[in-house]
DNA sequence: ATCTATCATAACCTCAGCGTATGTTACTGT
DNA sequence: ACAGTAACATACGCTGAGGTTATGATAGAT
């Protein structure tokens, strides 16, 4: 790892580069102009190259200076964004919920208004990740998968029922109905095989006691949200987790295909990162979500 | 702009987060463990939140800590890359050449081996930009356009002749030859009209004293490199700047269409950023390029 | 229960980096 | 051409931010 120059040098240069004069940089930094002059001179000595051309007044940046300015703009920008988030979070009551993207899109967001109404004064931050991606850190974690042994405080959300759903327009186009459908003539929307955590169509047919139609047409997605949008757009039939797509089932945008369903040990699980030591807000929101999802 | 925390706090946290213990971070930073402990405590007080959970030993990061770690990893990474570049550049003899992408692809890169042989011990860095993009900073600048008045030390490269070239396979496919061609039946490869610096087909026909074929087929590109690759692939005829495509003309991959040519005040110009004050390497390379390009 | 590793805190010390004052020079307006 | 202003560099003096050593508390392993 390259040893970084002094921070005061970098910030002095960054301010001078943005303002165009060392004097203005000094004002921004609440230091004197000679302090800025010296910081930048020390930085240049450290780096071994000139960042400003001083044959003119005010100074002009060299190409090396521009190179460093771009890096500082980007690097400081990202650090500043994180710092701002942490400071804001510390001032208010903020609860960060980390959950799979499909759950966020189809279950959590339709209920976000109600959640925020239930907890006035608390800022709810939501971090989502696609299936297969690493879980992002949060106060309250929702994951999809098998129950973990020894996890202790993990609550199971939603039912364990898995069933096919499709758009009524799609069914009508094929001359089918919810209680009169033929999988062999439908497109099966599915998550990519790499997502081994997912309940796929072969598993579903097997558990439903049906034979999977040979040569069934399949359409692969690497995002459950996109997959569900394809179903909504009439591109095929997809598997729904009990409870996840209920807002669409309630409005009729999607209908459940009549017939057997399958059950699975997999499901959505929620936990507070700090367990019983979690803050009151976190525990309350976890309880709220568990109640609405079961 | 958010005020950033102390750099020593950020670096101490970054080291501890990577190593997992404050003691190892102290070793990396060549300070004592209490110094690291205090830095991080001060940082946490500044941000108003805990970055480590200290109920365990060694410490474990909180979600806030992970948030900041990601930002520092990315931010410091970019700053470090720039710093490393500048330090390396200062130690060695590095000359940065900034030029349009077409010139780089078709003139400079075929000659790069010869250039490096001519200047052993000098590292040649090349920055390119597409036509219309802002010129990127470099020790030696090559641009395309009209001559600038008052630029002083700018040298003109290549000839000012503009002529059409095509792939012999394309010509053969149309039953044509270099000395027997009909523009009306060819596809004219051209830069997008937005690139007003470019010498376009209507201008060429006018200056060559020819009538532009009405309804001539045109294919637009926003990259001269892609345009030339299309000509090489037999997709049409393009305009060549005298000298730029000579490596293809030498090998026969492209042939010049016989007939009139046009001259233009536009051309490629090279200059040293620092003029006569430029370092010896920069001046010598500028002279080399000017000699080979004229 | 014992030992080791790790982090926190107290007491003390110092020099990195600051400010004020001044010199030099580019730049602008008359 | 000259005067005035703005901008950067350098010299001198000063101090408090942040370091070190020593010690206490506690988790974790055996």
XYZ file of C-alpha atoms (C1' of nucleotides) in Angstrom:
648
model
C 0.000 0.000 0.000
C 1.339 3.390 -1.015
C 1.966 5.741 1.858
C -0.477 8.602 1.518
C 0.654 12.215 1.837
C -0.443 14.358 4.722
C -4.136 14.987 4.824
C -3.671 18.668 5.447
C -1.653 18.877 2.251
C -4.289 17.076 0.253
C -7.125 19.197 1.614
C -5.190 22.408 1.036
C -4.486 21.416 -2.539
C -8.071 20.324 -3.075
C -9.399 23.646 -1.842
C -6.898 25.657 -3.886
C -7.636 23.645 -7.006
C -11.351 24.239 -6.674
C -11.067 27.957 -5.877
C -8.172 28.796 -8.135
C -6.221 30.764 -5.526
C -4.369 29.820 -2.385
C -5.879 32.796 -0.618
C -9.441 31.629 -1.189
C -8.476 28.141 -0.093
C -7.133 29.587 3.145
C -10.437 31.296 3.776
C -12.368 28.106 3.193
C -10.100 26.161 5.509
C -10.015 28.902 8.151
C -6.221 29.065 8.121
C -3.802 31.678 6.912
C -2.560 31.886 3.360
C 1.042 31.007 4.289
C -0.209 27.828 5.930
C -1.849 26.823 2.654
C 1.244 27.796 0.708
C 3.381 25.635 2.894
C 1.075 22.681 2.906
C 0.989 22.580 -0.852
C 4.733 23.069 -1.125
C 5.249 20.162 1.277
C 2.817 18.040 -0.715
C 4.669 18.821 -3.932
C 7.951 17.916 -2.299
C 6.457 14.653 -1.098
C 5.091 13.767 -4.527
C 8.133 15.055 -6.355
C 6.233 17.106 -8.890
C 4.582 20.495 -9.217
C 0.838 20.612 -8.885
C 0.635 24.313 -9.731
C 2.409 26.466 -12.257
C 3.361 29.561 -10.302
C 4.802 31.597 -13.123
C 1.406 33.240 -13.331
C -0.864 34.748 -10.758
C -3.169 33.271 -9.770
C -1.613 29.829 -10.027
C -2.574 27.384 -12.732
C -2.791 23.664 -12.328
C -0.348 21.321 -14.020
C -1.525 18.052 -15.569
C -0.306 16.288 -12.455
C -2.441 18.625 -10.401
C -5.456 17.807 -12.528
C -4.813 14.112 -12.122
C -4.733 14.456 -8.357
C -7.749 16.776 -8.321
C -9.891 14.203 -10.051
C -8.844 11.503 -7.631
C -9.461 13.733 -4.619
C -12.826 14.856 -5.916
C -13.956 11.293 -6.287
C -12.226 9.877 -3.226
C -13.184 12.668 -0.843
C -16.679 12.623 -2.280
C -17.217 9.032 -1.317
C -15.729 9.429 2.117
C -17.778 12.543 2.703
C -20.977 10.772 1.684
C -20.353 8.002 4.184
C -19.437 10.466 6.911
C -22.580 12.473 6.243
C -24.701 9.347 6.470
C -23.152 8.323 9.759
C -23.515 11.759 11.280
C -27.119 12.044 10.224
C -27.842 8.575 11.482
C -26.352 9.386 14.851
C -28.453 12.502 15.244
C -31.813 10.961 14.507
C -33.484 7.698 15.087
C -32.524 5.705 12.035
C -33.173 2.055 11.452
C -31.556 0.404 8.484
C -33.387 -2.538 7.001
C -31.391 -4.827 4.746
C -33.420 -7.213 2.604
C -33.453 -9.043 -0.736
C -34.540 -6.872 -3.643
C -37.634 -8.912 -4.429
C -38.907 -8.664 -0.890
C -38.186 -4.942 -0.856
C -39.901 -4.295 -4.162
C -43.006 -6.390 -3.667
C -43.659 -6.652 0.012
C -41.862 -3.901 1.866
C -42.320 -0.927 -0.409
C -46.101 -1.359 -0.764
C -46.205 -1.268 3.032
C -43.636 1.427 3.584
C -46.219 4.132 4.132
C -47.908 2.082 6.820
C -44.548 1.295 8.408
C -43.564 4.928 8.546
C -46.971 5.865 9.948
C -46.525 3.274 12.637
C -43.143 4.731 13.627
C -43.244 8.498 13.320
C -39.901 10.068 14.236
C -37.912 7.094 12.990
C -36.142 7.240 9.660
C -36.328 3.967 7.844
C -33.436 3.275 5.528
C -33.666 0.337 3.203
C -30.743 -1.465 1.673
C -31.487 -4.140 -0.860
C -29.469 -6.735 -2.646
C -30.252 -9.129 -5.451
C -30.457 -12.798 -4.649
C -26.991 -14.192 -4.464
C -25.359 -10.921 -3.526
C -23.799 -10.421 -0.143
C -26.183 -9.185 2.512
C -25.545 -5.551 3.179
C -25.108 -4.466 6.785
C -28.152 -3.110 8.586
C -29.823 -2.915 11.961
C -32.527 -5.293 10.848
C -31.714 -8.103 8.475
C -34.118 -9.994 6.241
C -32.742 -12.857 4.229
C -34.059 -15.626 2.036
C -32.962 -19.169 2.448
C -33.064 -22.089 4.795
C -33.483 -21.571 8.513
C -30.183 -21.243 10.279
C -29.562 -23.386 13.247
C -28.336 -21.553 16.256
C -29.394 -18.185 14.900
C -31.504 -17.791 17.965
C -33.499 -14.648 17.392
C -34.432 -15.193 13.792
C -38.122 -14.985 12.923
C -39.714 -16.672 9.972
C -41.749 -14.354 7.713
C -44.541 -15.210 5.305
C -45.844 -18.652 4.566
C -43.854 -21.442 3.188
C -46.182 -22.032 0.278
C -44.911 -21.715 -3.271
C -47.361 -21.465 -6.126
C -47.472 -20.300 -9.761
C -48.977 -16.956 -10.686
C -49.544 -15.268 -14.008
C -51.122 -12.191 -15.497
C -54.777 -12.672 -16.452
C -54.036 -11.016 -19.768
C -51.386 -13.627 -20.454
C -53.805 -16.400 -19.622
C -56.497 -14.887 -21.831
C -54.063 -14.581 -24.697
C -53.384 -18.306 -24.479
C -57.082 -19.071 -24.174
C -56.570 -20.243 -20.627
C -57.923 -19.370 -17.202
C -56.675 -19.654 -13.665
C -58.437 -22.924 -13.260
C -57.798 -24.110 -16.815
C -54.166 -23.916 -17.824
C -51.578 -26.034 -19.535
C -48.000 -25.557 -18.389
C -46.714 -27.155 -21.573
C -47.886 -24.124 -23.543
C -46.677 -21.494 -21.158
C -43.361 -19.799 -20.650
C -41.856 -20.579 -17.283
C -40.120 -17.554 -15.836
C -37.303 -18.625 -13.633
C -34.268 -17.450 -11.755
C -30.935 -18.422 -13.191
C -29.733 -21.844 -12.247
C -26.791 -20.320 -10.460
C -29.119 -19.019 -7.780
C -29.208 -22.269 -5.942
C -31.029 -20.754 -3.005
C -34.081 -20.255 -5.149
C -36.955 -22.714 -5.429
C -36.900 -23.596 -9.072
C -39.521 -25.004 -11.393
C -38.288 -28.635 -11.422
C -38.400 -28.645 -7.630
C -41.845 -27.131 -7.657
C -43.284 -29.676 -10.105
C -41.747 -32.477 -8.134
C -43.152 -31.289 -4.837
C -46.543 -30.565 -6.372
C -46.698 -34.131 -7.582
C -46.757 -33.087 -11.234
C -44.605 -34.023 -14.161
C -42.635 -31.148 -15.562
C -43.663 -30.628 -19.195
C -40.844 -31.849 -21.435
C -39.386 -29.068 -23.535
C -41.200 -26.413 -21.549
C -40.141 -22.946 -22.623
C -38.132 -21.128 -19.994
C -36.997 -17.555 -19.613
C -34.149 -16.895 -17.195
C -33.643 -13.858 -15.026
C -30.999 -12.871 -12.539
C -33.330 -10.518 -10.706
C -36.575 -11.541 -9.088
C -37.899 -8.033 -9.545
C -37.374 -8.232 -13.300
C -38.846 -11.716 -13.341
C -42.010 -10.543 -11.645
C -42.238 -7.557 -13.944
C -42.071 -9.947 -16.870
C -44.960 -11.912 -15.409
C -46.922 -8.692 -14.932
C -46.220 -7.842 -18.558
C -47.666 -11.137 -19.686
C -44.448 -12.821 -20.623
C -45.014 -16.003 -18.692
C -45.849 -17.692 -15.420
C -43.692 -17.405 -12.353
C -43.460 -18.910 -8.907
C -44.653 -16.757 -6.054
C -43.707 -17.051 -2.448
C -46.680 -17.008 -0.169
C -47.244 -13.422 0.791
C -44.595 -11.714 -1.307
C -46.789 -10.893 -4.252
C -50.044 -10.464 -2.373
C -50.419 -6.843 -3.336
C -50.571 -7.897 -6.985
C -52.871 -10.805 -6.195
C -55.158 -8.441 -4.291
C -55.482 -6.081 -7.255
C -55.783 -8.849 -9.823
C -52.681 -7.871 -11.727
C -51.571 -11.435 -11.085
C -53.713 -14.479 -10.431
C -52.811 -17.669 -8.747
C -53.089 -20.732 -10.931
C -55.429 -23.245 -9.392
C -53.908 -26.529 -8.520
C -51.454 -27.972 -6.120
C -48.852 -25.929 -4.389
C -45.564 -26.858 -2.865
C -44.139 -26.146 0.508
C -40.535 -25.499 1.250
C -38.216 -25.176 4.182
C -36.820 -22.122 2.505
C -38.327 -18.774 3.359
C -37.732 -15.250 4.486
C -36.175 -14.747 7.878
C -35.800 -11.565 9.844
C -33.501 -10.760 12.717
C -32.093 -7.797 14.560
C -28.377 -7.510 14.152
C -27.859 -6.980 17.845
C -30.396 -9.559 18.971
C -31.925 -8.719 22.321
C -29.415 -5.929 22.713
C -30.914 -4.055 19.759
C -32.361 -0.630 20.273
C -36.042 -0.215 20.996
C -36.806 1.071 17.501
C -35.189 -1.894 15.859
C -37.015 -4.394 18.012
C -40.348 -2.676 17.498
C -39.982 -2.522 13.748
C -38.923 -6.145 13.640
C -42.056 -7.089 15.550
C -44.203 -4.982 13.217
C -42.801 -6.642 10.145
C -43.173 -10.110 11.638
C -46.788 -9.421 12.499
C -47.670 -8.123 9.029
C -45.817 -10.926 7.301
C -47.332 -13.856 9.085
C -19.531 20.456 1.957
C -19.429 18.181 4.955
C -16.469 18.721 7.211
C -14.318 15.614 7.088
C -13.047 13.991 10.261
C -9.378 13.942 11.097
C -7.297 12.006 8.658
C -5.432 10.236 11.405
C -8.749 8.966 12.716
C -9.807 7.729 9.322
C -6.513 5.992 8.627
C -6.462 4.397 12.056
C -9.963 3.081 11.578
C -9.172 1.904 8.069
C -6.152 -0.028 9.273
C -8.008 -1.530 12.230
C -10.948 -2.505 10.051
C -8.696 -4.286 7.608
C -6.605 -6.060 10.232
C -9.328 -6.773 12.723
C -7.384 -5.582 15.767
C -6.280 -2.198 16.959
C -2.911 -3.664 17.877
C -2.185 -4.793 14.333
C -3.305 -1.437 13.006
C -0.839 0.263 15.338
C 1.936 -1.877 13.932
C 1.019 -1.030 10.366
C 0.890 2.647 11.156
C 4.049 2.582 13.282
C 2.343 4.126 16.273
C 1.397 2.722 19.656
C -1.842 0.893 20.325
C -3.202 3.603 22.648
C -2.730 6.132 19.886
C -4.895 4.035 17.613
C -7.423 3.501 20.372
C -7.708 7.224 20.917
C -7.873 8.095 17.274
C -10.758 5.766 16.721
C -12.506 6.896 19.894
C -12.172 10.508 18.725
C -13.498 9.563 15.302
C -16.489 7.824 16.848
C -17.173 10.848 19.002
C -16.988 13.058 15.936
C -19.348 10.885 13.937
C -21.624 10.203 16.890
C -21.776 6.459 16.410
C -19.780 3.374 17.238
C -17.706 1.904 14.454
C -16.640 -1.120 16.500
C -18.491 -3.337 18.933
C -16.106 -3.715 21.838
C -18.063 -6.215 23.860
C -15.923 -8.833 22.180
C -12.234 -9.203 21.691
C -10.999 -8.600 19.131
C -13.435 -5.854 18.194
C -16.110 -6.375 15.586
C -17.306 -3.798 13.160
C -20.781 -2.291 13.357
C -22.808 -1.662 10.201
C -21.768 1.960 10.432
C -18.186 0.825 10.508
C -18.750 -1.280 7.408
C -20.352 1.633 5.635
C -17.341 3.808 6.345
C -14.893 1.039 5.493
C -16.360 0.679 2.016
C -16.144 4.399 1.407
C -12.572 4.582 2.683
C -11.528 1.593 0.642
C -12.816 3.164 -2.514
C -11.881 6.757 -1.700
C -8.394 6.026 -0.426
C -7.890 3.625 -3.306
C -8.440 6.336 -5.869
C -6.324 8.866 -4.076
C -3.572 6.328 -3.623
C -3.611 5.439 -7.306
C -3.170 9.066 -8.284
C -0.444 9.579 -5.711
C 1.382 6.492 -6.931
C 1.183 7.738 -10.495
C 2.572 11.126 -9.573
C 5.386 9.689 -7.496
C 6.356 7.251 -10.193
C 6.206 9.961 -12.780
C 8.463 12.170 -10.709
C 11.034 9.449 -10.213
C 11.281 8.340 -13.764
C 11.300 10.119 -17.049
C 7.664 10.070 -18.093
C 6.186 11.961 -20.977
C 2.440 12.051 -21.372
C 1.133 12.439 -24.889
C -2.454 13.549 -25.289
C -3.992 13.083 -28.717
C -7.246 12.372 -30.568
C -8.220 8.729 -30.569
C -8.012 8.335 -34.333
C -4.491 9.691 -34.439
C -3.517 7.449 -31.540
C -5.031 4.346 -33.066
C -3.811 4.736 -36.633
C -0.671 6.794 -36.554
C 0.854 6.749 -33.124
C 0.318 3.167 -32.008
C 1.791 1.627 -35.209
C 4.875 3.741 -34.508
C 4.979 3.310 -30.749
C 7.665 0.655 -30.879
C 9.903 2.923 -32.930
C 9.205 5.838 -30.612
C 10.104 3.822 -27.539
C 13.247 2.519 -29.239
C 14.228 6.087 -30.023
C 13.855 7.095 -26.376
C 14.993 4.296 -24.110
C 14.604 5.160 -20.451
C 11.592 7.348 -21.088
C 8.125 6.059 -20.260
C 5.603 7.182 -22.835
C 2.061 7.517 -21.521
C -0.693 8.096 -24.005
C -4.021 9.702 -23.256
C -6.585 9.742 -26.007
C -9.938 11.348 -26.473
C -12.602 11.036 -29.126
C -13.186 13.960 -31.429
C -15.262 16.534 -29.685
C -14.165 15.517 -26.218
C -12.121 17.825 -24.078
C -8.382 17.505 -24.546
C -6.874 15.651 -21.640
C -3.872 17.192 -19.938
C -0.440 16.000 -21.008
C 3.124 17.107 -21.477
C 2.736 16.943 -25.231
C -0.558 17.855 -26.855
C -1.759 16.824 -30.282
C -5.056 18.208 -31.457
C -7.101 18.271 -34.623
C -8.601 21.441 -35.956
C -7.708 24.765 -37.420
C -4.378 26.385 -36.671
C -4.511 28.588 -33.641
C -3.267 32.100 -33.929
C -0.859 33.095 -31.251
C -0.172 29.535 -30.185
C 3.433 30.144 -30.962
C 5.084 26.783 -30.594
C 2.511 24.649 -32.311
C 3.739 22.441 -35.135
C 1.633 21.191 -37.967
C 1.701 17.418 -38.470
C 0.910 15.393 -41.568
C -0.212 16.764 -44.881
C -3.282 18.796 -45.439
C -4.593 16.524 -48.122
C -7.928 14.774 -47.687
C -8.863 11.882 -49.935
C -11.248 8.920 -49.996
C -10.040 5.425 -49.204
C -11.774 2.062 -49.239
C -11.055 -1.587 -48.770
C -10.113 -3.370 -51.999
C -12.533 -6.145 -51.062
C -15.338 -3.584 -50.855
C -14.426 -2.252 -54.265
C -14.273 -5.730 -55.757
C -17.659 -6.549 -54.290
C -19.136 -3.563 -56.123
C -17.328 -4.429 -59.313
C -15.182 -1.336 -58.965
C -11.505 -0.520 -58.767
C -9.442 2.248 -57.276
C -9.404 3.995 -60.611
C -12.933 3.063 -61.573
C -15.482 3.881 -58.927
C -18.897 5.459 -58.648
C -19.652 7.315 -55.447
C -23.370 7.093 -56.101
C -23.261 3.346 -55.471
C -21.052 3.442 -52.427
C -21.732 3.993 -48.766
C -20.104 7.129 -47.469
C -18.752 6.622 -43.973
C -18.828 9.849 -42.113
C -18.447 11.418 -38.705
C -21.622 12.667 -37.138
C -22.699 16.093 -38.202
C -22.216 17.295 -34.649
C -18.478 16.984 -35.056
C -18.130 20.260 -36.814
C -14.362 20.165 -36.624
C -14.351 17.260 -39.008
C -13.971 17.570 -42.762
C -17.178 16.114 -44.022
C -18.198 14.637 -47.345
C -20.122 17.642 -48.697
C -17.070 19.817 -48.052
C -14.854 17.283 -49.721
C -16.926 17.012 -52.856
C -17.144 20.749 -53.095
C -13.410 21.247 -52.754
C -12.648 18.396 -55.159
C -14.826 20.078 -57.764
C -17.289 17.206 -57.886
C -21.016 17.059 -57.431
C -22.078 15.100 -54.403
C -24.247 12.197 -55.559
C -27.861 12.940 -54.641
C -29.258 10.442 -52.189
C -25.867 8.977 -51.474
C -25.996 6.412 -48.702
C -24.290 7.531 -45.572
C -23.318 5.750 -42.387
C -22.613 7.918 -39.371
C -20.080 7.296 -36.647
C -19.101 9.185 -33.534
C -15.668 7.638 -33.424
C -13.094 7.908 -36.183
C -11.550 4.657 -35.056
C -14.838 2.827 -35.529
C -15.374 4.579 -38.846
C -12.027 3.409 -40.128
C -12.675 -0.103 -38.868
C -15.917 -0.067 -40.836
C -13.996 0.894 -43.972
C -11.487 -1.893 -43.298
C -14.406 -4.282 -42.948
C -15.718 -3.280 -46.360
C -18.674 -1.272 -45.163
C -17.991 1.792 -47.219
C -15.592 4.513 -48.271
C -14.178 7.020 -45.855
C -12.110 10.163 -45.950
C -8.503 9.815 -44.929
C -6.248 12.500 -43.667
C -2.934 12.522 -45.440
C -0.632 10.393 -43.366
C -3.007 9.130 -40.755
C -3.935 5.904 -42.473
C -0.663 5.328 -44.258
C 0.037 2.074 -42.433
C -3.115 0.629 -43.963
C -2.354 2.099 -47.355
C 1.130 0.596 -47.191
C -0.205 -2.894 -46.542
C -3.048 -2.598 -49.037
C -5.788 -3.047 -46.481
C -7.091 0.259 -47.765
C -6.563 1.844 -51.152
C -6.798 5.412 -52.181
C -9.459 6.116 -54.749
C -7.974 7.774 -57.794
C -9.228 11.194 -58.578
C -9.128 14.636 -57.129
C -8.307 15.339 -53.525
C -9.103 18.274 -51.346
C -6.909 20.347 -49.138
C -7.937 21.846 -45.888
C -6.691 24.334 -43.357
C -7.639 21.822 -40.704
C -5.031 19.399 -39.571
C -3.174 17.868 -36.669
C -1.107 20.183 -34.513
C 1.381 19.288 -31.839
C 2.757 21.391 -29.043
C 4.552 21.048 -25.749
C 2.433 22.151 -22.842
C 5.280 24.180 -21.422
C 6.532 25.524 -24.726
C 10.244 26.266 -24.722
C 10.286 25.639 -20.971
C 9.393 21.982 -21.511
C 11.788 19.305 -20.347
C 14.346 17.881 -22.729
C 12.449 14.616 -23.170
C 9.266 16.401 -24.136
C 10.993 18.602 -26.668
C 12.873 15.702 -28.191
C 9.788 13.555 -28.539
C 7.870 16.437 -30.043
C 10.610 16.852 -32.631
C 10.595 13.123 -33.362
C 6.873 13.079 -33.939
C 7.008 16.176 -36.103
C 9.746 14.647 -38.232
C 7.917 11.363 -38.749
C 4.617 13.057 -39.440
C 5.750 15.476 -42.093
C -8.457 -21.469 37.451
C -4.692 -19.622 34.843
C -2.571 -17.357 31.204
C -2.492 -14.479 27.138
C -4.117 -11.090 24.084
C -6.558 -6.974 23.480
C -8.458 -2.477 24.368
C -8.955 1.660 27.579
C -7.152 5.163 30.465
C -3.752 8.167 33.071
C 0.245 10.967 33.202
C 3.673 13.234 30.804
C 6.119 15.225 26.811
C 7.288 17.420 22.232
C 7.480 19.066 17.664
C 4.487 19.572 13.477
C 2.260 23.044 11.876
C 0.200 27.082 12.930
C 0.015 32.706 12.873
C 2.104 37.296 12.181
C 5.129 40.019 9.612
C 7.478 40.886 5.544
C 9.395 40.390 0.754
C 8.637 39.562 -4.177
C 6.169 39.753 -8.338
C 2.281 39.334 -11.520
C -1.537 41.914 -13.059
C -4.628 45.821 -13.871
C -5.994 50.494 -14.541
C -4.854 55.137 -15.645
C 5.317 54.029 -17.928
C 3.796 54.143 -13.316
C 1.120 53.222 -9.147
C -1.651 50.306 -6.643
C -3.478 45.832 -5.587
C -3.656 41.000 -5.292
C -1.348 36.826 -4.720
C 2.291 33.657 -3.307
C 6.774 32.731 -0.661
C 9.690 32.961 3.342
C 11.365 33.995 8.202
C 10.583 33.865 13.018
C 8.286 32.548 17.107
C 4.874 29.787 19.638
C 1.756 25.968 21.374
C -1.564 22.307 21.819
C -2.797 18.096 19.263
C -1.402 13.878 19.565
C 2.208 11.004 20.544
C 4.629 7.423 24.240
C 5.101 4.607 28.437
C 2.861 2.468 32.128
C -1.001 0.331 33.978
C -5.801 -1.518 34.589
C -9.766 -4.259 32.979
C -11.636 -8.013 30.563
C -12.512 -11.350 26.801
C -11.030 -15.716 25.176
C -8.516 -20.109 25.119
C -6.818 -24.040 27.505
